[in-house]
Short mmCIF file of N, CA and C in Angstrom, two decimals:
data_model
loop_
_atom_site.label_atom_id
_atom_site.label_comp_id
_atom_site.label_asym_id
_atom_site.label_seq_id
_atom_site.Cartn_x
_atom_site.Cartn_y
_atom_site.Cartn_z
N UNK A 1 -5.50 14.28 8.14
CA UNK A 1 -6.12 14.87 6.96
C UNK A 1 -6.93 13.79 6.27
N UNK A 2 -7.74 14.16 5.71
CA UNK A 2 -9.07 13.07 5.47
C UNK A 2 -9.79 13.87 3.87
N UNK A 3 -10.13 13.01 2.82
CA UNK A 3 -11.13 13.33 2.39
C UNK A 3 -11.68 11.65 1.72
N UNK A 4 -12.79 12.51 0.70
CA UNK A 4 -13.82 10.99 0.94
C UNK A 4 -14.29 10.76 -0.57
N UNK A 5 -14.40 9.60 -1.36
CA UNK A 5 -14.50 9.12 -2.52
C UNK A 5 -15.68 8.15 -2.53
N UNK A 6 -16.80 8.52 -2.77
CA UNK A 6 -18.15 7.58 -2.37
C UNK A 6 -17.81 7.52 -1.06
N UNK A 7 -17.93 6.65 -0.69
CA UNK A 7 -18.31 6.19 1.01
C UNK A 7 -16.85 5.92 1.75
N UNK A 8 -16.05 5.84 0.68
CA UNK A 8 -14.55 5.40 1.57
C UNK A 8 -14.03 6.85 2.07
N UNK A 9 -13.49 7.19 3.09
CA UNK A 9 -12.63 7.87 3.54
C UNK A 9 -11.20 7.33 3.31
N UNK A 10 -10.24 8.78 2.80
CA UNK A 10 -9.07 8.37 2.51
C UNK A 10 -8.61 9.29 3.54
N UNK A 11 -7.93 8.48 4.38
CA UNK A 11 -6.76 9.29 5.46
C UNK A 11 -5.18 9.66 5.30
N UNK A 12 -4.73 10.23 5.80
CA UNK A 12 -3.46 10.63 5.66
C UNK A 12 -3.12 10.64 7.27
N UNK A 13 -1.94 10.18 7.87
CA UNK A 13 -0.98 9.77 8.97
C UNK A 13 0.39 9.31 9.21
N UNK A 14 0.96 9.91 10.06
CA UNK A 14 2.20 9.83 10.34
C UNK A 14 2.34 9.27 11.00
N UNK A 15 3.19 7.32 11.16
CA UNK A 15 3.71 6.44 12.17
C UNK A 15 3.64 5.36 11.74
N UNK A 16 3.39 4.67 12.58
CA UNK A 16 4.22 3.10 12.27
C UNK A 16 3.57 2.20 11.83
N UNK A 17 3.22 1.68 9.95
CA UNK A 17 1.66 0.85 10.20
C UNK A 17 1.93 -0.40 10.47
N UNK A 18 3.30 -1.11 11.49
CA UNK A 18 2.85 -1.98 12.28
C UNK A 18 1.58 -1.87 13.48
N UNK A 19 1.38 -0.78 13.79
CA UNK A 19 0.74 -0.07 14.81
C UNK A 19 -0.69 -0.27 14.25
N UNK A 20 -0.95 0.15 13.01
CA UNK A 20 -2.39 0.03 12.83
C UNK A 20 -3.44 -0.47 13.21
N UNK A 21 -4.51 -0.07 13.39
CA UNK A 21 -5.77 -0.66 14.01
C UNK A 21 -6.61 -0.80 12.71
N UNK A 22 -6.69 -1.79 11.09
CA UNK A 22 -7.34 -1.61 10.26
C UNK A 22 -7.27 -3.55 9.91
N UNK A 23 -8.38 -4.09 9.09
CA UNK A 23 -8.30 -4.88 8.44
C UNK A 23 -7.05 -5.45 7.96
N UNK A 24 -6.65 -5.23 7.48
CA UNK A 24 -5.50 -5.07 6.47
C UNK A 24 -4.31 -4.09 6.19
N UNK A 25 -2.98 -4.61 6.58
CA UNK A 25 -1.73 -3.42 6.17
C UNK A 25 -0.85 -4.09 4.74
N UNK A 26 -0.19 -3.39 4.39
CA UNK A 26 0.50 -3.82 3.02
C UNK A 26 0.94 -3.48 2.79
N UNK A 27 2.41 -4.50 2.58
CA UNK A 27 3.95 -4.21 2.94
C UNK A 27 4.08 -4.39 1.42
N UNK A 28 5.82 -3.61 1.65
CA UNK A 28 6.38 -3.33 0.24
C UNK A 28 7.06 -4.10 0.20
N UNK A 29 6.97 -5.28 -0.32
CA UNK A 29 7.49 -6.94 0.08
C UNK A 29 8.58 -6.76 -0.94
N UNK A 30 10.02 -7.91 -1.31
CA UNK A 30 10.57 -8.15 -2.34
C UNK A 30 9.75 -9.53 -3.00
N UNK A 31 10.18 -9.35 -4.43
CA UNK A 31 9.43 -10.60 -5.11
C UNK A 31 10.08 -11.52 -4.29
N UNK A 32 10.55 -12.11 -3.50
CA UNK A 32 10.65 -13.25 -3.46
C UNK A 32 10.29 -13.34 -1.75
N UNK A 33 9.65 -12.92 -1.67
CA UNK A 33 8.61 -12.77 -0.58
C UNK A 33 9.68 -13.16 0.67
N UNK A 34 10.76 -12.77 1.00
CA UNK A 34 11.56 -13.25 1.74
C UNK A 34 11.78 -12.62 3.22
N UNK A 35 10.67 -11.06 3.37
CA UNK A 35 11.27 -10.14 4.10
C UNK A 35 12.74 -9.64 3.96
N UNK A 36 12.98 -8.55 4.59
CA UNK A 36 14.11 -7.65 4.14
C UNK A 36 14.32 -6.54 5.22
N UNK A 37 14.09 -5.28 4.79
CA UNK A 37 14.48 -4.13 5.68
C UNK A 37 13.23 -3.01 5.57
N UNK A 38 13.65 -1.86 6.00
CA UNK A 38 12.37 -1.47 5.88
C UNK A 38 11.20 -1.86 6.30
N UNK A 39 10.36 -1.14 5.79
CA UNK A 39 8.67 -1.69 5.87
C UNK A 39 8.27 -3.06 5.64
N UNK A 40 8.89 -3.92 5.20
CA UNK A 40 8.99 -5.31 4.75
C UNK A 40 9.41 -6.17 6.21
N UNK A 41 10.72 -5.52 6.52
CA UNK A 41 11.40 -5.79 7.57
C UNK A 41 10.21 -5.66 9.19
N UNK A 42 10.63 -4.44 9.71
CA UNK A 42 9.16 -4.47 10.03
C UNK A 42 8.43 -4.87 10.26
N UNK A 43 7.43 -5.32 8.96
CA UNK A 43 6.29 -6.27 9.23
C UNK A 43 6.53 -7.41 9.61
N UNK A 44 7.57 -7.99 9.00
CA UNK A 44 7.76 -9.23 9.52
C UNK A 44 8.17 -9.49 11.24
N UNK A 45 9.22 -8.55 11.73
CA UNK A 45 9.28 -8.41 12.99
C UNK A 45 8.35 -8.77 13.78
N UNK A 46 7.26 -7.34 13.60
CA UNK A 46 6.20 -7.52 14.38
C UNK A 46 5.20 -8.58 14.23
N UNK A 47 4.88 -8.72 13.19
CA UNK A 47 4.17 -10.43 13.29
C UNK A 47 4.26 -11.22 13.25
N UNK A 48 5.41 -11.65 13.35
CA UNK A 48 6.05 -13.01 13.94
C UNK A 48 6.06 -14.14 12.57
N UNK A 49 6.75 -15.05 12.75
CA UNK A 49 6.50 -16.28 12.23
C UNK A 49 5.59 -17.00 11.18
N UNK A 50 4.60 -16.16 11.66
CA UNK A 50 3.72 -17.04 10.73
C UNK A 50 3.19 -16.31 9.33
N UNK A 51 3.90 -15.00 9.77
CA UNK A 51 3.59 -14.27 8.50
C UNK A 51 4.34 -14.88 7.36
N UNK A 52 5.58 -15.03 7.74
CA UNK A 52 6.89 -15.93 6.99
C UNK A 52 6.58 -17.56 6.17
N UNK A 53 5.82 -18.06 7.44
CA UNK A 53 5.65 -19.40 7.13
C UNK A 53 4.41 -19.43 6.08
N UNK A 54 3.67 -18.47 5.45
CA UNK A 54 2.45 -18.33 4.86
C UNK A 54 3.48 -17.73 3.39
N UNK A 55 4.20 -16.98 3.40
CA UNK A 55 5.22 -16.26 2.52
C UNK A 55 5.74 -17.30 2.18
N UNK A 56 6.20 -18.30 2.72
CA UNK A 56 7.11 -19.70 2.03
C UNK A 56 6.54 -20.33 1.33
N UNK A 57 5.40 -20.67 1.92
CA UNK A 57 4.39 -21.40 1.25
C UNK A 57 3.97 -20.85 0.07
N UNK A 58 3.56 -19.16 -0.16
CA UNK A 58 2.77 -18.84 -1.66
C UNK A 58 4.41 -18.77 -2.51
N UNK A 59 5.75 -18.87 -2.03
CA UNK A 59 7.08 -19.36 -2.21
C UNK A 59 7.09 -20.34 -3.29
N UNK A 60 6.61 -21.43 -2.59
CA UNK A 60 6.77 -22.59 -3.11
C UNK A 60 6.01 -23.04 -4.01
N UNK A 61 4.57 -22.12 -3.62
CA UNK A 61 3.59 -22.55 -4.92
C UNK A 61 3.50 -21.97 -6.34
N UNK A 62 4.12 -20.28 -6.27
CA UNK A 62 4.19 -19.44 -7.34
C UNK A 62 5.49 -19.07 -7.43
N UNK A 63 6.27 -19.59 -6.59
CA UNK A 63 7.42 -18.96 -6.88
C UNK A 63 7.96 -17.20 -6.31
N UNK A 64 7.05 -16.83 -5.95
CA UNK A 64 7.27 -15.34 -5.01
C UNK A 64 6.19 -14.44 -5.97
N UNK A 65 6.74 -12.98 -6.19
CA UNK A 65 5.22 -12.35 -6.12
C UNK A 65 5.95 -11.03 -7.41
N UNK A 66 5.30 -10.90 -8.36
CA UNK A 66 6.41 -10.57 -9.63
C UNK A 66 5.93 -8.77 -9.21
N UNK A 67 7.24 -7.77 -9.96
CA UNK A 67 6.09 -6.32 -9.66
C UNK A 67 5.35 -6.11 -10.19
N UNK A 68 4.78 -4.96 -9.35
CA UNK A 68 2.73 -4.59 -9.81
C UNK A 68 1.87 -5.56 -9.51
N UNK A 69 1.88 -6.97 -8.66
CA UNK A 69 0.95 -7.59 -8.38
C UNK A 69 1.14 -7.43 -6.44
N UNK A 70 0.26 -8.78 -6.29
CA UNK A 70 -0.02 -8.40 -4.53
C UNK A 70 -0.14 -10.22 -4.74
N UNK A 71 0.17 -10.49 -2.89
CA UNK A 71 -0.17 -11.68 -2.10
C UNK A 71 -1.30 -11.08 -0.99
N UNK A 72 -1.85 -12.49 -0.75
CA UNK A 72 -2.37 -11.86 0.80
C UNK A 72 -1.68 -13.19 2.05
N UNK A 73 -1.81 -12.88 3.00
CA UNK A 73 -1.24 -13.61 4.41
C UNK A 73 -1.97 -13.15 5.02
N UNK A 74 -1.87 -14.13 6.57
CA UNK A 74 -2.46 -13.51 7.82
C UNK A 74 -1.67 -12.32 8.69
N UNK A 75 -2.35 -11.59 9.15
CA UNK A 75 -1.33 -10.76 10.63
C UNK A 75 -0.57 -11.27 11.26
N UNK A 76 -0.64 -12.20 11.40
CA UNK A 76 0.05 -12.98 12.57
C UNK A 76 -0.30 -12.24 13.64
N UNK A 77 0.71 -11.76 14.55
CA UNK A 77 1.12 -11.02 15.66
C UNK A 77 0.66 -9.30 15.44
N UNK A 78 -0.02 -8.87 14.28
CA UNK A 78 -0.02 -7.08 13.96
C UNK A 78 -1.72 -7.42 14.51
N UNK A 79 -1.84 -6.17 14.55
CA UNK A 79 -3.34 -5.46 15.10
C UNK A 79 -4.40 -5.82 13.61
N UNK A 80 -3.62 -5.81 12.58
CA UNK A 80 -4.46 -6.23 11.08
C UNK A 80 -4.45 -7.80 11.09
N UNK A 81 -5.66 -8.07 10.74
CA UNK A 81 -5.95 -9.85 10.25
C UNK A 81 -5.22 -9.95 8.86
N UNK A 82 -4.74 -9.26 8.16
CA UNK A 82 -4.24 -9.56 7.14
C UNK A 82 -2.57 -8.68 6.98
N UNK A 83 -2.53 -9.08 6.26
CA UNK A 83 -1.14 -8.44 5.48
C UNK A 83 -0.99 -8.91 3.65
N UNK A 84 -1.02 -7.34 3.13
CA UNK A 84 -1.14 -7.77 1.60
C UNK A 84 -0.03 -7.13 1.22
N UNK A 85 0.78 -8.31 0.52
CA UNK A 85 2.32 -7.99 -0.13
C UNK A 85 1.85 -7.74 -1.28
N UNK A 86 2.93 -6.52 -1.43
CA UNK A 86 2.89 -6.21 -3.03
C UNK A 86 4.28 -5.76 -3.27
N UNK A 87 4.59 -5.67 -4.80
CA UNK A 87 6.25 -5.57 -4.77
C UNK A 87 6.20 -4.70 -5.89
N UNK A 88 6.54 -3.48 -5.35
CA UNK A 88 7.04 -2.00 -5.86
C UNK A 88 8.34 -1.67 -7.24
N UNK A 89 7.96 -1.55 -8.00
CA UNK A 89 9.18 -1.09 -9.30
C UNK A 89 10.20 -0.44 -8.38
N UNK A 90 11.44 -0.58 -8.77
CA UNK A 90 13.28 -0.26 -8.73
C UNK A 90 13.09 0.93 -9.19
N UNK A 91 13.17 2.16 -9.14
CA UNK A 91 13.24 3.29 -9.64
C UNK A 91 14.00 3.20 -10.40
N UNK A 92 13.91 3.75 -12.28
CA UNK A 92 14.91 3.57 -12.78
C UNK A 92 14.88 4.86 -13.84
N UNK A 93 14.35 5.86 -13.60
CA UNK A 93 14.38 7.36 -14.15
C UNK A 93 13.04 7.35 -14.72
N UNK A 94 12.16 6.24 -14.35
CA UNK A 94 10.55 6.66 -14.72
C UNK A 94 10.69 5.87 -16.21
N UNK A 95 11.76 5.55 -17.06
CA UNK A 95 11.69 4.94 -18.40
C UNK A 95 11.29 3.55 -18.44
N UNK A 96 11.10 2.66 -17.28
CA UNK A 96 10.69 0.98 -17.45
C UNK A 96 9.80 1.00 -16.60
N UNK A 97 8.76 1.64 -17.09
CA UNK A 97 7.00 1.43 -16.73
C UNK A 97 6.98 2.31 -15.03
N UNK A 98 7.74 2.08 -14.59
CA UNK A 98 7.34 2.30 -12.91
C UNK A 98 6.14 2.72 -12.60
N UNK A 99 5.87 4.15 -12.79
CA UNK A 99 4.85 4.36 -12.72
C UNK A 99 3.72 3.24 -12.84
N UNK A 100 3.21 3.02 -14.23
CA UNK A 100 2.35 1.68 -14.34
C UNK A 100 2.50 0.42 -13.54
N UNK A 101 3.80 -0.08 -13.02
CA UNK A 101 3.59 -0.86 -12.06
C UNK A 101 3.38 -0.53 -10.85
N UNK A 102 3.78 0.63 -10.05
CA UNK A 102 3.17 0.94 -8.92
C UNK A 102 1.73 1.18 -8.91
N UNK A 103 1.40 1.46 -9.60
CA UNK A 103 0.26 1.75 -9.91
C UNK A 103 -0.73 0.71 -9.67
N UNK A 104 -0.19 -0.89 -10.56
CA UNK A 104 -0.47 -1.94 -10.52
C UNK A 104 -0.58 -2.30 -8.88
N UNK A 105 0.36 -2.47 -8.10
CA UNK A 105 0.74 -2.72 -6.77
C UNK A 105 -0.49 -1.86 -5.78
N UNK A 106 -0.96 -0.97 -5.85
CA UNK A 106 -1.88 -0.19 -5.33
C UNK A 106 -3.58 -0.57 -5.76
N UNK A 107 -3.71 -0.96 -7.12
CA UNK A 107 -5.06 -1.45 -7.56
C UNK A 107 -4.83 -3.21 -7.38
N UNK A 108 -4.06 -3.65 -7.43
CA UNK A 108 -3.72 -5.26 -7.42
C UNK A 108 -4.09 -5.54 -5.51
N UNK A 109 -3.77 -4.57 -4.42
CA UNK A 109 -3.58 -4.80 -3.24
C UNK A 109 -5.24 -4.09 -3.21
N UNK A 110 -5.90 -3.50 -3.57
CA UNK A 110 -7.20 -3.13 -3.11
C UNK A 110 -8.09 -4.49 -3.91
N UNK A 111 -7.91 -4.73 -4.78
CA UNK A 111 -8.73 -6.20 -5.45
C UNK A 111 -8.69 -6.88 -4.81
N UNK A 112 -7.59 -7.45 -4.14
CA UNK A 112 -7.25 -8.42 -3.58
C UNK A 112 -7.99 -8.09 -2.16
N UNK A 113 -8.22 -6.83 -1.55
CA UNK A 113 -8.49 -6.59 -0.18
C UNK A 113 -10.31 -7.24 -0.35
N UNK A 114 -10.86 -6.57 -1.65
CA UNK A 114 -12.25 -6.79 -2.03
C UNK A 114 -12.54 -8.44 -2.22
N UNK A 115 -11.80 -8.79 -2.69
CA UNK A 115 -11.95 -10.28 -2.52
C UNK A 115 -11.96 -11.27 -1.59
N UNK A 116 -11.28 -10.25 -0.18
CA UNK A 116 -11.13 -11.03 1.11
C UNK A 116 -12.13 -10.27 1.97
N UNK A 117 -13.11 -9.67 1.27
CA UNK A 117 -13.83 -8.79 2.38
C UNK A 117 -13.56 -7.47 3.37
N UNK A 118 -12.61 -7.23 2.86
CA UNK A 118 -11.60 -6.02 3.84
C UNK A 118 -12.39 -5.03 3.47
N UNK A 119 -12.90 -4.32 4.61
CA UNK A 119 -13.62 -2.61 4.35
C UNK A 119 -12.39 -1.81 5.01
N UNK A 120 -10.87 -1.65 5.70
CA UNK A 120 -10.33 -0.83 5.91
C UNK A 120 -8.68 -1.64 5.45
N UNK A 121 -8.26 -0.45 5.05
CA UNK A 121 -6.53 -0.66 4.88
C UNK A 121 -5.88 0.15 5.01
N UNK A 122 -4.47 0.06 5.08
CA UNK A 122 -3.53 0.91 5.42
C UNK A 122 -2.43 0.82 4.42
N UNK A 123 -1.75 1.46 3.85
CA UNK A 123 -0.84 1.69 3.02
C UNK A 123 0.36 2.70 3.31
N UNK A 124 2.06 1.75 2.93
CA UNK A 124 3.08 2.51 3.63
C UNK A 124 3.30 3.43 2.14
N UNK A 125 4.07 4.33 1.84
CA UNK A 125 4.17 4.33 0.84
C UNK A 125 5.33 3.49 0.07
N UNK A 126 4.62 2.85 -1.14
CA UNK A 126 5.41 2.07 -1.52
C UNK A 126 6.74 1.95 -2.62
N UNK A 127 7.87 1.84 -2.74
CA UNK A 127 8.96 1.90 -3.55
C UNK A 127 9.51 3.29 -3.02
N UNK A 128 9.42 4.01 -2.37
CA UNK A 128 10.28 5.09 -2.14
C UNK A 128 11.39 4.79 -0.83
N UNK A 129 11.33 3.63 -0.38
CA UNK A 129 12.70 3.45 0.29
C UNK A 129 14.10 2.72 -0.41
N UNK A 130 14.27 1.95 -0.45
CA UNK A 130 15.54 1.20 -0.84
C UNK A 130 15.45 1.16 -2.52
N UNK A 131 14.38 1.11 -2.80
CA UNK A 131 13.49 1.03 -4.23
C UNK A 131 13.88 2.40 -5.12
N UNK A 132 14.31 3.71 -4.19
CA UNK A 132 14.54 4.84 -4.68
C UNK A 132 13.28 5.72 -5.63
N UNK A 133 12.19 5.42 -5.34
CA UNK A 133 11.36 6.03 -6.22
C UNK A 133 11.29 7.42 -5.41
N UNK A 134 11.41 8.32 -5.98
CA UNK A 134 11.21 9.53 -5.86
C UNK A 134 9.23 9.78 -4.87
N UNK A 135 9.32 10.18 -3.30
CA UNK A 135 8.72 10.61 -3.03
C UNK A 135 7.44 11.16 -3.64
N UNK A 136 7.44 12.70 -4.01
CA UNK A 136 6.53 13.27 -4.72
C UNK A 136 6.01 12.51 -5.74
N UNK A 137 6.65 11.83 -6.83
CA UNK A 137 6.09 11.26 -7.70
C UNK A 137 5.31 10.03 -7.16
N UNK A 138 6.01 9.55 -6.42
CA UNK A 138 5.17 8.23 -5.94
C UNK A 138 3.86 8.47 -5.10
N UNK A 139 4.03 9.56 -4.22
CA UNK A 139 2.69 9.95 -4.21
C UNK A 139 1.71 9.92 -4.86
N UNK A 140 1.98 10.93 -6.06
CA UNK A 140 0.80 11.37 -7.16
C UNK A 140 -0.11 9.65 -7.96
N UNK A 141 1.40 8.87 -8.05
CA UNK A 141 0.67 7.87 -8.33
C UNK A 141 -0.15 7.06 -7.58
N UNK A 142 0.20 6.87 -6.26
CA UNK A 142 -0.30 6.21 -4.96
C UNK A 142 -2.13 6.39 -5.13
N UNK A 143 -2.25 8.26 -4.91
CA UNK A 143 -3.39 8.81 -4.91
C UNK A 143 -4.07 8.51 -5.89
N UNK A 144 -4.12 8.89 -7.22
CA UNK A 144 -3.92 8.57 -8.21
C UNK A 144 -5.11 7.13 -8.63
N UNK A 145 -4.51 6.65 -7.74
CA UNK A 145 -4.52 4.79 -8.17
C UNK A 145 -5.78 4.06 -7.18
N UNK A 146 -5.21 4.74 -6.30
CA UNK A 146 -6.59 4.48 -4.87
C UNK A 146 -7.44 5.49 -5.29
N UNK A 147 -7.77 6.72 -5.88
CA UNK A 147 -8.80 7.61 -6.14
C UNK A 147 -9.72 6.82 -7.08
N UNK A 148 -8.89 6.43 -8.18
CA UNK A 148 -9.90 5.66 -9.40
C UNK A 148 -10.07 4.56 -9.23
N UNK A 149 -9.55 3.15 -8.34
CA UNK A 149 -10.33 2.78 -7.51
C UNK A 149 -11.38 2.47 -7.23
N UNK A 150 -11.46 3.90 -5.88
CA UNK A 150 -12.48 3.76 -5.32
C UNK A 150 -13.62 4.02 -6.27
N UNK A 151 -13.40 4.87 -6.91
CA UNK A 151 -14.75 6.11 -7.86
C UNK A 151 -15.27 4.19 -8.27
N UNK A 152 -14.78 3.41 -8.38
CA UNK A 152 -15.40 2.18 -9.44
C UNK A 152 -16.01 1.21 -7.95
N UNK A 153 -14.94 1.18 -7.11
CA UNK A 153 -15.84 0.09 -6.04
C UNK A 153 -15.85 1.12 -4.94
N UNK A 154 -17.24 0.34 -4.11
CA UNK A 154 -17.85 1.12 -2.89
C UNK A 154 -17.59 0.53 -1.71
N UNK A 155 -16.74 -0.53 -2.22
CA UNK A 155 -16.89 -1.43 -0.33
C UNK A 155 -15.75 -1.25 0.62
N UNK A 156 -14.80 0.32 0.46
CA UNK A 156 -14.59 0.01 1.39
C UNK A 156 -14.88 1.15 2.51
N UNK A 157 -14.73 1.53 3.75
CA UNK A 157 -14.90 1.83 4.67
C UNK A 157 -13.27 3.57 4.41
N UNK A 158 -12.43 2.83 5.37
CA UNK A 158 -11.39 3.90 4.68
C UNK A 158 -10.05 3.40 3.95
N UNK A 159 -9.58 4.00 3.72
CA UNK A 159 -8.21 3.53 3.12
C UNK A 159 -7.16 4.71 3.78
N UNK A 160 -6.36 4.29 3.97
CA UNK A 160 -5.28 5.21 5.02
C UNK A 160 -3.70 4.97 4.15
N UNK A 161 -3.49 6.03 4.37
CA UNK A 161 -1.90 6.68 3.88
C UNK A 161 -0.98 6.42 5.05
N UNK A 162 0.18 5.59 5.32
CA UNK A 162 0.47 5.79 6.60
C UNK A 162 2.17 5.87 6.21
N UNK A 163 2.46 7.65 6.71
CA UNK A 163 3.80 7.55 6.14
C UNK A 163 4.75 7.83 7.56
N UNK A 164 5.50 7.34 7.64
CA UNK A 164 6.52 7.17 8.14
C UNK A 164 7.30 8.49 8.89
N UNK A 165 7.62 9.43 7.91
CA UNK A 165 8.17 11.00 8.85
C UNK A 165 7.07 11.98 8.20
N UNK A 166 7.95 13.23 8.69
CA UNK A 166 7.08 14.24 8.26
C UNK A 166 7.13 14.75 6.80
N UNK A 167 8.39 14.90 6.59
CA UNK A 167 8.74 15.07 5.24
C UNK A 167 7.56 14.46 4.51
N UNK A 168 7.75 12.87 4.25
CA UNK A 168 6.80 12.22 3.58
C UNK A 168 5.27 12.73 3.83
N UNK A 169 5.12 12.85 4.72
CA UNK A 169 3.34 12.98 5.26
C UNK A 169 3.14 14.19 4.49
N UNK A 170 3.81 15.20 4.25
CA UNK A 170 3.97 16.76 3.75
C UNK A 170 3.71 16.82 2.35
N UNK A 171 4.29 15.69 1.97
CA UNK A 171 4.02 15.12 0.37
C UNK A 171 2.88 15.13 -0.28
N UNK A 172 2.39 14.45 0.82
CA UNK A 172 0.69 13.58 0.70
C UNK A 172 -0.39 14.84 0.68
N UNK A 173 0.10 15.31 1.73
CA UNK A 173 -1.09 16.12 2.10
C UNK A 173 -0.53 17.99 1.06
N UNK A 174 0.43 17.77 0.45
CA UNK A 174 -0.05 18.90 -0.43
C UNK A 174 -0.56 18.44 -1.55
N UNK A 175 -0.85 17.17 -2.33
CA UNK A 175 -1.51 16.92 -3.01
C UNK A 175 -2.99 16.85 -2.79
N UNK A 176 -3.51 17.09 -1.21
CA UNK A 176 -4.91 16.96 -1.24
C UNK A 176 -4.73 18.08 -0.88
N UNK A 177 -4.34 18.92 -0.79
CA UNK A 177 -4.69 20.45 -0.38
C UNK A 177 -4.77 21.42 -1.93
N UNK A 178 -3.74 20.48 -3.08
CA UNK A 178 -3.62 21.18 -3.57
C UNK A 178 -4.49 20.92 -4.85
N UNK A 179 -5.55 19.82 -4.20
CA UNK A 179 -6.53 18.87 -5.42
C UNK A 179 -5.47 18.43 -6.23
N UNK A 180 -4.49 18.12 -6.74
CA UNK A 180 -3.71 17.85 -7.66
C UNK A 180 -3.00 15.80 -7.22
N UNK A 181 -3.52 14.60 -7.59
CA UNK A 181 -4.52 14.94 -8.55
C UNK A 181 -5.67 14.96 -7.96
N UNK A 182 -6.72 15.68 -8.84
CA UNK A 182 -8.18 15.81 -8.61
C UNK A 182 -8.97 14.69 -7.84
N UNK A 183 -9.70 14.97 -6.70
CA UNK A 183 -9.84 13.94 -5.85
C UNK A 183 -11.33 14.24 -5.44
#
């Protein structure tokens, strides 16, 4: 499922975005950039080493990566030249910002893509695993966040949704079916 915001195409897909064939993927890292489980987990798997050894390093210089902001690293070993960490709000009934920091995490990881030249990315959805953010909602913000965005910058190519089962993918795509939000 596909629609389009100026010149970027926004996709929607079901599978693995170690797998991806895009510029750039971007994991739902913990602040302390340590890898973990999940999509975090994962990434690190598949790209080996040096994704880690680049993670130690922005470690040691900032101290790890606070929520609502982003890192960038290399692929290492993934099909993407990059990998952009960002670290997702704790679900905590929607009362300590969440929203606004995911939000952050989604415009913080596209700045950051524009600054490295990236015309394509991929996005898992972020904070709805271990993080507990409620699916549906995290959607709306996801979209949301990459819609207004794009409407302001033109450079990129597409931006891709890449969720994991079906359930999730079902999420996504009744919000573009159902314009809600307005896209």
């Amino acid at each position: 499922m596909e629609k389009k915001v100026n010149q970027t195409h926004i996709t929607l897909t079901q599978g693995d975005i170690t797998q991806q064939h895009v510029s750039a993927i971007t994991n739902a890292a913990n602040s302390r950039l340590a890898g973990g489980g999940g999509v975090d987990g994962a990434i690190h798997r598949a790209g080996g080493p040096a994704i880690m050894a680049e993670c130690d390093q922005i470690r040691q210089e900032r101290g790890g990566c606070p929520t609502g902001q982003a890192v960038i690293t290399i692929g290492g070993d993934l099909y993407a030249d990059y990998v952009i960490h960002t670290v997702g709000p704790v679900w905590e009934g929607g009362k300590s910002s969440e929203p606004e920091l995911l939000a952050s995490c989604y415009r913080q990881s596209l700045k950051l893509a524009v600054e490295n030249g990236i015309k394509t990315i991929a996005f898992p959805s972020i904070s709805t695993g271990v993080y507990g953010y409620p699916m549906e909602k995290a959607a709306v913000v996801a979209i949301e966040a990459v819609t207004l965005f794009l409407k302001e910058n033109e450079r990129f190519s597409e931006v891709r949704f890449v969720l994991f089962n079906a359930d999730d993918l079902k999420q996504y795509q009744r919000l573009f079916l159902s314009n809600q939000p307005k896209i």
